[in-house]
């Protein structure tokens, strides 16, 4: 059953429009998590609740934000967040809960009656720095001038084996199959050309900690390129196999860009996740 149908059936005192409004404002939870999409699938096993107290709903939304991300920077044009692992960047299919939803709710509670717009994505399992625009105009500036505005994007990656070269550049063409799986080819296969630079920071008998710099930003680029050299990212169920830390070993730790309006140089950096450090020290 879809969430909207469930609510109409179980809250007969509320009109269809009222329920849709409650969904939009983040006042509906499924198993304790805010859901905003009317077509989210639910069953009798799910706990579906409407929080009609505005303060309680805001408090719950604040808790969600603290649990899934921290705001590193904000002005009238953009927001930089440090996303935790396990949360989508934008809605996909029936999954409406994501960083965009959290930030839309955050702006609504601040009295800014607008929504954020995605500038670049991180995979659900990847943690780290993300940039959102507060208007489509700012989003378009980034889209049209990406290579001029974005000056540095780097990741920490923990891999399942040690690269043969301490430092290297990986180049290939990447394309998606019908199942959303990205494939890599050393020659042009009709896909998109991708370039990844890496340097080895630390090694153990089993694992390596890499500093990875993106020259291009293709879907699953780092995960696929590291698999290409026989060093899949730990915890990567899609392109690898090992799960020694209970998460994907990929964290976007540095983001540098020129502010699209003020033209100031902006630089953000977060520390290496403790799970990465603990694995490298344990081995």
Coordinates of N, CA and C in Angstrom, one line a residue, residues 3 23-24 26 28 30 33-41 64 68 86-105 116 124:
X3 N 1.8 5.2 0.9 CA 1.7 5.9 2.2 C 0.4 6.8 2.1
X23 N 2.4 15.7 4.7 CA 3.6 15.0 4.1 C 4.6 16.0 3.7
X24 N 4.2 17.1 3.0 CA 5.2 18.0 2.5 C 6.0 18.7 3.6
X26 N 6.8 17.4 6.4 CA 7.6 16.5 7.2 C 6.9 16.1 8.5
X28 N 4.9 13.5 8.8 CA 4.5 12.1 8.8 C 5.8 11.2 8.9
X30 N 7.5 7.2 9.2 CA 7.3 5.7 9.1 C 8.5 5.1 9.8
X33 N 11.1 7.6 11.0 CA 11.8 8.4 10.0 C 10.8 9.2 9.2
X34 N 11.1 10.5 9.0 CA 10.2 11.4 8.2 C 10.1 10.9 6.8
X35 N 8.9 10.8 6.3 CA 8.7 10.5 4.9 C 7.8 11.6 4.3
X36 N 8.2 12.0 3.1 CA 7.5 13.1 2.4 C 6.8 12.7 1.1
X37 N 7.1 11.5 0.6 CA 6.6 11.1 -0.7 C 5.3 10.3 -0.5
X38 N 4.2 10.7 -1.2 CA 2.9 10.1 -1.0 C 3.0 8.6 -1.5
X39 N 3.9 8.3 -2.4 CA 3.9 6.9 -3.0 C 5.0 6.0 -2.2
X40 N 5.4 6.4 -1.0 CA 6.3 5.5 -0.3 C 5.5 4.3 0.1
X41 N 6.1 3.1 -0.1 CA 5.4 1.8 0.2 C 5.4 1.5 1.7
X64 N 16.9 14.6 13.0 CA 17.3 13.9 11.8 C 18.5 14.6 11.1
X68 N 22.2 12.8 10.5 CA 22.6 12.5 9.1 C 23.6 13.5 8.5
X86 N 25.0 6.5 4.6 CA 23.7 5.9 4.7 C 22.5 6.7 4.3
X87 N 22.8 7.9 3.8 CA 21.7 8.8 3.4 C 21.9 9.2 2.0
X88 N 20.8 9.1 1.2 CA 20.8 9.5 -0.2 C 21.1 11.0 -0.4
X89 N 21.6 11.4 -1.5 CA 21.8 12.8 -1.8 C 20.5 13.4 -2.2
X90 N 19.7 12.8 -3.1 CA 18.4 13.2 -3.6 C 17.5 12.0 -3.7
X91 N 16.2 12.3 -3.8 CA 15.2 11.2 -3.8 C 15.4 10.3 -5.0
X92 N 15.2 9.0 -4.8 CA 15.2 8.0 -5.9 C 14.1 7.0 -5.7
X93 N 13.2 6.9 -6.7 CA 12.1 5.9 -6.6 C 11.2 6.3 -5.5
X94 N 11.0 5.3 -4.6 CA 10.1 5.5 -3.5 C 10.8 6.1 -2.2
X95 N 12.1 6.3 -2.3 CA 12.8 6.7 -1.2 C 12.9 8.3 -1.2
X96 N 12.0 8.9 -0.4 CA 12.0 10.4 -0.4 C 12.9 11.0 0.6
X97 N 13.4 10.2 1.6 CA 14.2 10.7 2.6 C 15.6 10.8 2.1
X98 N 16.2 12.0 2.1 CA 17.5 12.3 1.6 C 18.0 13.6 2.1
X99 N 19.3 14.0 1.7 CA 19.8 15.2 2.1 C 19.0 16.4 1.6
X100 N 18.5 16.3 0.4 CA 17.7 17.4 -0.1 C 16.5 17.7 0.7
X101 N 15.8 16.6 1.1 CA 14.6 16.7 2.0 C 15.0 17.3 3.3
X102 N 16.1 16.8 3.9 CA 16.5 17.4 5.2 C 16.8 18.9 5.1
X103 N 17.5 19.3 4.0 CA 17.8 20.7 3.9 C 16.6 21.6 3.5
X104 N 15.6 21.0 2.8 CA 14.4 21.7 2.5 C 13.6 22.0 3.8
X105 N 13.6 21.0 4.7 CA 12.9 21.1 6.0 C 13.6 22.1 6.8
X116 N 16.4 23.6 -1.8 CA 17.8 23.6 -2.2 C 17.8 22.8 -3.6
X124 N 25.0 7.0 -1.7 CA 24.4 6.9 -0.4 C 25.4 6.4 0.6

